[in-house]
Coordinates of C-alpha atoms and ligand atoms in Angstrom, one line a residue:
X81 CA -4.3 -6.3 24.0
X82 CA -6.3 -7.5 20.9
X83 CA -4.1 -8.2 17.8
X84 CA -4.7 -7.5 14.9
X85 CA -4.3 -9.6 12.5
X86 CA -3.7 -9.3 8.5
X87 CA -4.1 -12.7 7.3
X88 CA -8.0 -12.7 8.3
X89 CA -8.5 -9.0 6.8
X90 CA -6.8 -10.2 3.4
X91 CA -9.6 -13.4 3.7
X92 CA -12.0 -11.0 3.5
X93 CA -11.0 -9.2 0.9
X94 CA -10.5 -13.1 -1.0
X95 CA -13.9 -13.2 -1.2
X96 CA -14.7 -9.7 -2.1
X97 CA -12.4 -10.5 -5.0
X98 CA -13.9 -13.8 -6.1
X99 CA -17.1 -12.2 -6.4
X100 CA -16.0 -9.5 -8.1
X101 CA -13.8 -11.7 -10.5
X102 CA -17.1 -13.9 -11.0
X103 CA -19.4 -10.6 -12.2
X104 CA -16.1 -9.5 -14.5
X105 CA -16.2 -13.4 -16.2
X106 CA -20.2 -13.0 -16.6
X107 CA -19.1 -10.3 -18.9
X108 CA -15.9 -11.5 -20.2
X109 CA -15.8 -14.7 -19.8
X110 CA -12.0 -16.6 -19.4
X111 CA -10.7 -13.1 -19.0
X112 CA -8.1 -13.2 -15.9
X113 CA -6.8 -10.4 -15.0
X114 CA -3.0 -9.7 -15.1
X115 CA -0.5 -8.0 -12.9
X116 CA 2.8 -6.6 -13.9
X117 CA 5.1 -6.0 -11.7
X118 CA 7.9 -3.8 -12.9
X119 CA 11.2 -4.1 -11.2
X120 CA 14.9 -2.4 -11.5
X121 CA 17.7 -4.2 -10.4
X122 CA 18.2 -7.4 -8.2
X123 CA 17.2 -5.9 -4.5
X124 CA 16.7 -8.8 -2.5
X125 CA 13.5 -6.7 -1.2
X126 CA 12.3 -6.1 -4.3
X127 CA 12.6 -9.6 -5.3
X128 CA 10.9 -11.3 -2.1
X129 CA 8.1 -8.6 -2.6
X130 CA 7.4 -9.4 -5.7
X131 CA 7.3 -13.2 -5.3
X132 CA 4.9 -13.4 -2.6
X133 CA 3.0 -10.9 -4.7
X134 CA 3.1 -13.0 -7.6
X135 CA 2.1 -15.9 -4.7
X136 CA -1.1 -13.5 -3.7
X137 CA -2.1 -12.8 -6.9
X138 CA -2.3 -16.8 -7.8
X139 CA -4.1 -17.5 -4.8
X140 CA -6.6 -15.1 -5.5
X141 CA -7.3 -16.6 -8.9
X142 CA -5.5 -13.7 -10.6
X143 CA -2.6 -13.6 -12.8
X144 CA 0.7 -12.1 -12.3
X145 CA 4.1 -11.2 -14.6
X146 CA 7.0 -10.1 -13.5
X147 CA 8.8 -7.4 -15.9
X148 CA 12.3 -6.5 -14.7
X149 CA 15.4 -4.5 -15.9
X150 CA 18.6 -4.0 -15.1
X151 CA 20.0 -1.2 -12.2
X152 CA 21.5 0.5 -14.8
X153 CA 19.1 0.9 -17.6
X154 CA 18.7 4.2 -19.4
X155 CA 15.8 6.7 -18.4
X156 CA 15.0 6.9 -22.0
X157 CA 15.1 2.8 -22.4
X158 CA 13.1 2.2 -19.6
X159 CA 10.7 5.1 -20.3
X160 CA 10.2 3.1 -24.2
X161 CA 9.8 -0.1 -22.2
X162 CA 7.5 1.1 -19.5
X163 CA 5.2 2.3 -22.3
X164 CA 4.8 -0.8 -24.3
X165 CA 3.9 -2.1 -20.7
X166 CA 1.3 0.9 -19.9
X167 CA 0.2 -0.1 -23.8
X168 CA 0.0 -3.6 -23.7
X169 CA -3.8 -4.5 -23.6
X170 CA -3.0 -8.2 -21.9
X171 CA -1.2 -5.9 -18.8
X172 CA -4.3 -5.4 -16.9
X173 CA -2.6 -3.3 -14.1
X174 CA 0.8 -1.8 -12.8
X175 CA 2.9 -2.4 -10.1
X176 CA 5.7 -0.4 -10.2
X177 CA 8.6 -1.4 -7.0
X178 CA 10.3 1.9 -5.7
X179 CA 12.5 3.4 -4.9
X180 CA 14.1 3.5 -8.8
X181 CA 17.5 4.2 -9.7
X182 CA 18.7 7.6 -9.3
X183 CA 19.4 8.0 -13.6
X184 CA 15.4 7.1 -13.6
X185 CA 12.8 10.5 -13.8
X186 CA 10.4 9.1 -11.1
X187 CA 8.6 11.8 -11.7
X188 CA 7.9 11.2 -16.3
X189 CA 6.9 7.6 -15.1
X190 CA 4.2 8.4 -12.5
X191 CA 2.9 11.1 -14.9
X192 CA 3.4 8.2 -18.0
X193 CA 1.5 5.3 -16.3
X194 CA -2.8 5.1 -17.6
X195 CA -4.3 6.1 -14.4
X196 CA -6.7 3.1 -14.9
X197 CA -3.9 0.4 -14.6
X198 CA -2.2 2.5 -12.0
X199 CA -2.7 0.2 -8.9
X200 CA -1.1 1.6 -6.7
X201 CA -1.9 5.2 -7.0
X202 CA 0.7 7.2 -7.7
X203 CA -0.1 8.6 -11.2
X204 CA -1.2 12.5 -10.3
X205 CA -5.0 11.6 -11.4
X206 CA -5.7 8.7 -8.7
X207 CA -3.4 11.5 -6.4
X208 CA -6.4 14.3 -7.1
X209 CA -8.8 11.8 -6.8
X210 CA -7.9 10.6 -3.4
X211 CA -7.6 14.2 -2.3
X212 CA -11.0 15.1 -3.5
X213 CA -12.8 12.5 -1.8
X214 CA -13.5 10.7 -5.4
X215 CA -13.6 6.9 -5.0
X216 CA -13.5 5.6 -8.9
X217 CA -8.7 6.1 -8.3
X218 CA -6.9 3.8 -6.6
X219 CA -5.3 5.0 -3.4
X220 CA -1.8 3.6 -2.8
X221 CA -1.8 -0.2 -1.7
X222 CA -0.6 0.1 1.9
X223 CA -2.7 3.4 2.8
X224 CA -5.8 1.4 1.5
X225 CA -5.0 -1.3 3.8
X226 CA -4.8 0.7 6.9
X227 CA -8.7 1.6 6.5
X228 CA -9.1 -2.1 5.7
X229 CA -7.7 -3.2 9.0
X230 CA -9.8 -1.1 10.6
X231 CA -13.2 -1.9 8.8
X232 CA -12.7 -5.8 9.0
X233 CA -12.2 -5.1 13.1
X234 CA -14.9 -3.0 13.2
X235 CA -13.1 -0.3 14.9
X236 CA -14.5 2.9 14.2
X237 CA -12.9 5.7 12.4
X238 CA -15.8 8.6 12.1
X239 CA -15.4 11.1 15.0
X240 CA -12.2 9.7 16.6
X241 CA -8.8 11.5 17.0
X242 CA -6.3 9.9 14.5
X243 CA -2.5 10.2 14.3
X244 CA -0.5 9.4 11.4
X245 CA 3.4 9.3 11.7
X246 CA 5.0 10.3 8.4
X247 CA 3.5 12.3 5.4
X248 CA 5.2 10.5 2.7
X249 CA 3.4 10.7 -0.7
X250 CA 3.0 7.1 -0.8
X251 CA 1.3 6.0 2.8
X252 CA 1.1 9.2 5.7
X253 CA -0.3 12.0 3.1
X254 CA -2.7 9.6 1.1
X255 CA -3.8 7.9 4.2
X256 CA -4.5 10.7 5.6
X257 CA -7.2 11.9 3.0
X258 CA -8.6 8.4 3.3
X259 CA -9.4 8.6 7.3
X260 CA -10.3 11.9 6.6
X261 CA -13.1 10.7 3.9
X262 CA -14.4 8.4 7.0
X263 CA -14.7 11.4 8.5
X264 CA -11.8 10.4 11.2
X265 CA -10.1 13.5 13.0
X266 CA -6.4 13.6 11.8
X267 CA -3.2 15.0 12.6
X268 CA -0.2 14.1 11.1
X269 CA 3.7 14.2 12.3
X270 CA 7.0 14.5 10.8
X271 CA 10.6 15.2 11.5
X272 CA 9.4 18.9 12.1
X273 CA 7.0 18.1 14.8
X274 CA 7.4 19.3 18.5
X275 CA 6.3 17.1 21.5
X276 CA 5.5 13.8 19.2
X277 CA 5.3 11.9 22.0
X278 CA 2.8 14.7 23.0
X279 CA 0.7 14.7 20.3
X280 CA 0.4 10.4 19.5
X281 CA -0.6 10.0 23.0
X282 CA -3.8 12.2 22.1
X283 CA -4.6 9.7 19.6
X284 CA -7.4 7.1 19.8
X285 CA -5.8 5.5 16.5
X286 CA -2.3 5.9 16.2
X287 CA -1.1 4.8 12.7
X288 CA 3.0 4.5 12.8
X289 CA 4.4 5.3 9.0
X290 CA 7.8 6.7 9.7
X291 CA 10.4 3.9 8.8
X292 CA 12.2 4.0 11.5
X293 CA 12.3 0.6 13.6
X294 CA 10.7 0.3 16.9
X295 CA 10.4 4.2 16.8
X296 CA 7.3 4.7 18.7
X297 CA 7.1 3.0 22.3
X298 CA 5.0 3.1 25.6
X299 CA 5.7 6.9 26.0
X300 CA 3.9 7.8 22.5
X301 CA 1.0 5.5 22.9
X302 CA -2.6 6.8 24.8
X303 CA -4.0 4.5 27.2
X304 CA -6.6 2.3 25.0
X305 CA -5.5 3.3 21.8
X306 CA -5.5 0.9 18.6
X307 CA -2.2 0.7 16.9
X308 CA -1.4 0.5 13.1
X309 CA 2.3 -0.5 12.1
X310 CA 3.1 0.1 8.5
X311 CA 6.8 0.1 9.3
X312 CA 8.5 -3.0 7.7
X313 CA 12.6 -3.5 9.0
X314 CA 14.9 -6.4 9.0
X315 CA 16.7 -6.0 12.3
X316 CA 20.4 -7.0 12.9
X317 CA 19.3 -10.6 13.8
X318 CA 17.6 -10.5 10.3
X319 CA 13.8 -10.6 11.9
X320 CA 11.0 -8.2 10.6
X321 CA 10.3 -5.4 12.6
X322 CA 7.9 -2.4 12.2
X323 CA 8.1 1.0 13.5
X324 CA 6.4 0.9 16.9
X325 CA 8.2 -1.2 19.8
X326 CA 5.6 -3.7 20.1
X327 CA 6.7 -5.2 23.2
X328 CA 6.2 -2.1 24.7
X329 CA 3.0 -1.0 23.7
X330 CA 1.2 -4.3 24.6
X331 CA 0.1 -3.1 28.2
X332 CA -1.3 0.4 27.2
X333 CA -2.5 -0.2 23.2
X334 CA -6.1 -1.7 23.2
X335 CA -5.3 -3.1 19.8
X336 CA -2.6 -3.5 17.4
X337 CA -1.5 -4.8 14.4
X338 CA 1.8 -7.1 14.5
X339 CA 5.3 -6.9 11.8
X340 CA 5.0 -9.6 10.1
X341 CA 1.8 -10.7 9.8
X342 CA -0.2 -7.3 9.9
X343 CA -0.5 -4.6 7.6
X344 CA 1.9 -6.0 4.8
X345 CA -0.1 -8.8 4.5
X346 CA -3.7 -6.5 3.5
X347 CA -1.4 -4.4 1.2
X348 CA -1.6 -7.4 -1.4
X349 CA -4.8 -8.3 -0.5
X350 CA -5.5 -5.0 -1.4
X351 CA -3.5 -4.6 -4.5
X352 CA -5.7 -8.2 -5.8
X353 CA -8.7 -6.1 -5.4
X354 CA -7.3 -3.3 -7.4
X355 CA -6.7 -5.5 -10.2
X356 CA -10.0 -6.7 -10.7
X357 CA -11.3 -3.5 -10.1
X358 CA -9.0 -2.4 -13.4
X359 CA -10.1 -5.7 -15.3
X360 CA -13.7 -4.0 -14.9
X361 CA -12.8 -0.6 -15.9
X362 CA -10.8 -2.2 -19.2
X363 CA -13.8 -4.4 -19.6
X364 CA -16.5 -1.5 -18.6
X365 CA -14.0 0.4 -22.5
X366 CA -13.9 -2.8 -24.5
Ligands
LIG833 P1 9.4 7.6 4.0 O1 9.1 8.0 2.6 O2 10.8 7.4 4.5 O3 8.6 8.7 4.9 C1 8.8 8.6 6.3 C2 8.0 9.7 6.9 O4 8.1 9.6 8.3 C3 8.4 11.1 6.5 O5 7.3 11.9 6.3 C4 9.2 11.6 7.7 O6 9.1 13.0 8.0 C5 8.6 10.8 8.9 N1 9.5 10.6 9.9 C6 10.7 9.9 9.8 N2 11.3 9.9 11.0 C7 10.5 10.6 11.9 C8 10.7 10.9 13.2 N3 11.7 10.6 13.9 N4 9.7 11.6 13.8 C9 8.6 12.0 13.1 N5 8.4 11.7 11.8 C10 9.4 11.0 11.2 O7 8.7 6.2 4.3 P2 7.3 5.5 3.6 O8 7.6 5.1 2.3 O9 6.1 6.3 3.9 O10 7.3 4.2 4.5 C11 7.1 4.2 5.9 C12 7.3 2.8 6.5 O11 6.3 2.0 5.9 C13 8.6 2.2 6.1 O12 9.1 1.4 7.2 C14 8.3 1.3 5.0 O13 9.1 0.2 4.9 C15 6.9 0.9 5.3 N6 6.1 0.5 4.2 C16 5.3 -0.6 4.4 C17 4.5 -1.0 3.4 C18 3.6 -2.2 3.7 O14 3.1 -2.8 2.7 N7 3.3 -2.5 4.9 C19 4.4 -0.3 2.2 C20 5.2 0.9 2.0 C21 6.0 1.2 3.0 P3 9.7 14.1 7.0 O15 8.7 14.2 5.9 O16 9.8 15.3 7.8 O17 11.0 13.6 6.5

């Protein structure tokens, strides 16, 4: 079985962004563009996230601030917070960690945030956008990176049989307007769905999205099929795990991506490349 690794897609995508970071400073020249990522509360997740974001972000030549506020903050404090960041003209884009406190209304912020700093698509303009098929949004980070893996393996997508585990608005539903726009052939599964072992074995690229550890094993894999794990887990020994049982796919899977060191690692790659695509839409205004 061929794996499929993230760190030499996110290379890649390095240079895509140094090139495109080297046209942005032929028209602006010095300007760097600027992440911030905005965090609630201490979650040890949240916080190792967002340093090895900060970590991409500087290794890609970017910049990157952190901007975080207590658990409890007020919905209507964070709301005038959130909007001096969304209004600040040195914030070039938006990274906003989820899931937010329960007193927070999810929903005001993802309608609040300029769809042109919202990297990681989840303002309801990049959403229509995605759906129609119209590539000037940003798509959410970790669905992006999915089709990256893909392309950087040269493993086609147009014409084949694609299942997608999960339709959450943030990877499974967006992702699966994205393979559709590569004109893939998609199903996607949820709690609801009957036979899912069934229907994954008809897939010739079976993407695994359901957050649920080592969910998906031999019995749900086709023989031949490539293998995309966006499931990240810390299992009782404390190790990263993903959502397909990767030991035992290895005979059947042609190809699969590995937890850690596979699909995580594009998402920031991908979220770089978002940023200085909004550096050129803020400098395309100025
Ligand atoms: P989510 O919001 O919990 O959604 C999970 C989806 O999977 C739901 O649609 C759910 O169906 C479906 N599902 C759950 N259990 C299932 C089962 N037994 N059979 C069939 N479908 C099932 O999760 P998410 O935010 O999309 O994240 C999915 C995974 O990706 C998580 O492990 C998360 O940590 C990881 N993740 C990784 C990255 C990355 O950068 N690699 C980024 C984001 C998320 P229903 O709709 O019916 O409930």
């Amino acid at each position: 079985m061929r794996i499929l690794r993230g760190a030499e897609v996110s290379a890649r995508i390095k240079e895509q962004v140094r090139e495109e970071l080297e046209k942005l400073q032929v028209k602006r020249p010095g300007f760097v563009p600027k992440l911030a990522i905005v965090r609630l509360g201490e979650n040890p997740d949240d916080v190792s996230y967002e340093r090895g974001a900060i970590k991409k972000m500087e290794n890609f030549g970017l910049q990157a601030q952190s901007y975080s506020f207590p658990q409890d903050i007020s919905n209507e404090e964070f709301k005038a917070r959130f909007r001096e960041i969304n209004e600040n003209p040195d914030v070039t884009g938006i990274l906003l960690l989820k899931p937010l406190p329960k007193q927070i209304q999810e929903k005001e912020i993802d309608r609040m945030i300029l769809p042109e700093k919202d990297l990681d698509g989840i303002s309801p303009v990049n959403m229509a956008k995605i759906f129609m098929g119209d590539g000037t949004g940003f798509a959410p980070c970790t669905a992006e990176a999915v089709v990256e893996v893909l392309k950087a393996n040269e493993i086609p997508i147009a014409g084949k049989k694609i299942t997608i585990v999960g339709r959450s608005l943030i990877v499974g539903k967006p992702l699966s307007m994205l393979m559709m726009k590569e004109n893939g052939t998609v199903t996607v599964c949820h709690t609801k769905t009957l036979d899912l072992a069934g229907t994954c074995r008809q897939a010739e690229i079976l993407v695994a999205a359901a957050g649920k550890a080592k969910m998906l094993k031999e019995e749900h894999v086709g023989q031949d099929a490539v293998v995309i794990d966006v499931g990240i887990h810390v299992n009782d020994e404390g190790k990263l795990c993903g959502d397909v049982d990767f030991d035992s796919i290895k005979d059947k899977a042609s190809a699969a991506t590995p937890v850690p060191g596979g699909v995580g690692t594009v998402t920031t790659a991908v979220l770089a490349k978002h940023l200085v695509q909004a550096g050129m839409l803020m400098t395309g205004k100025g």
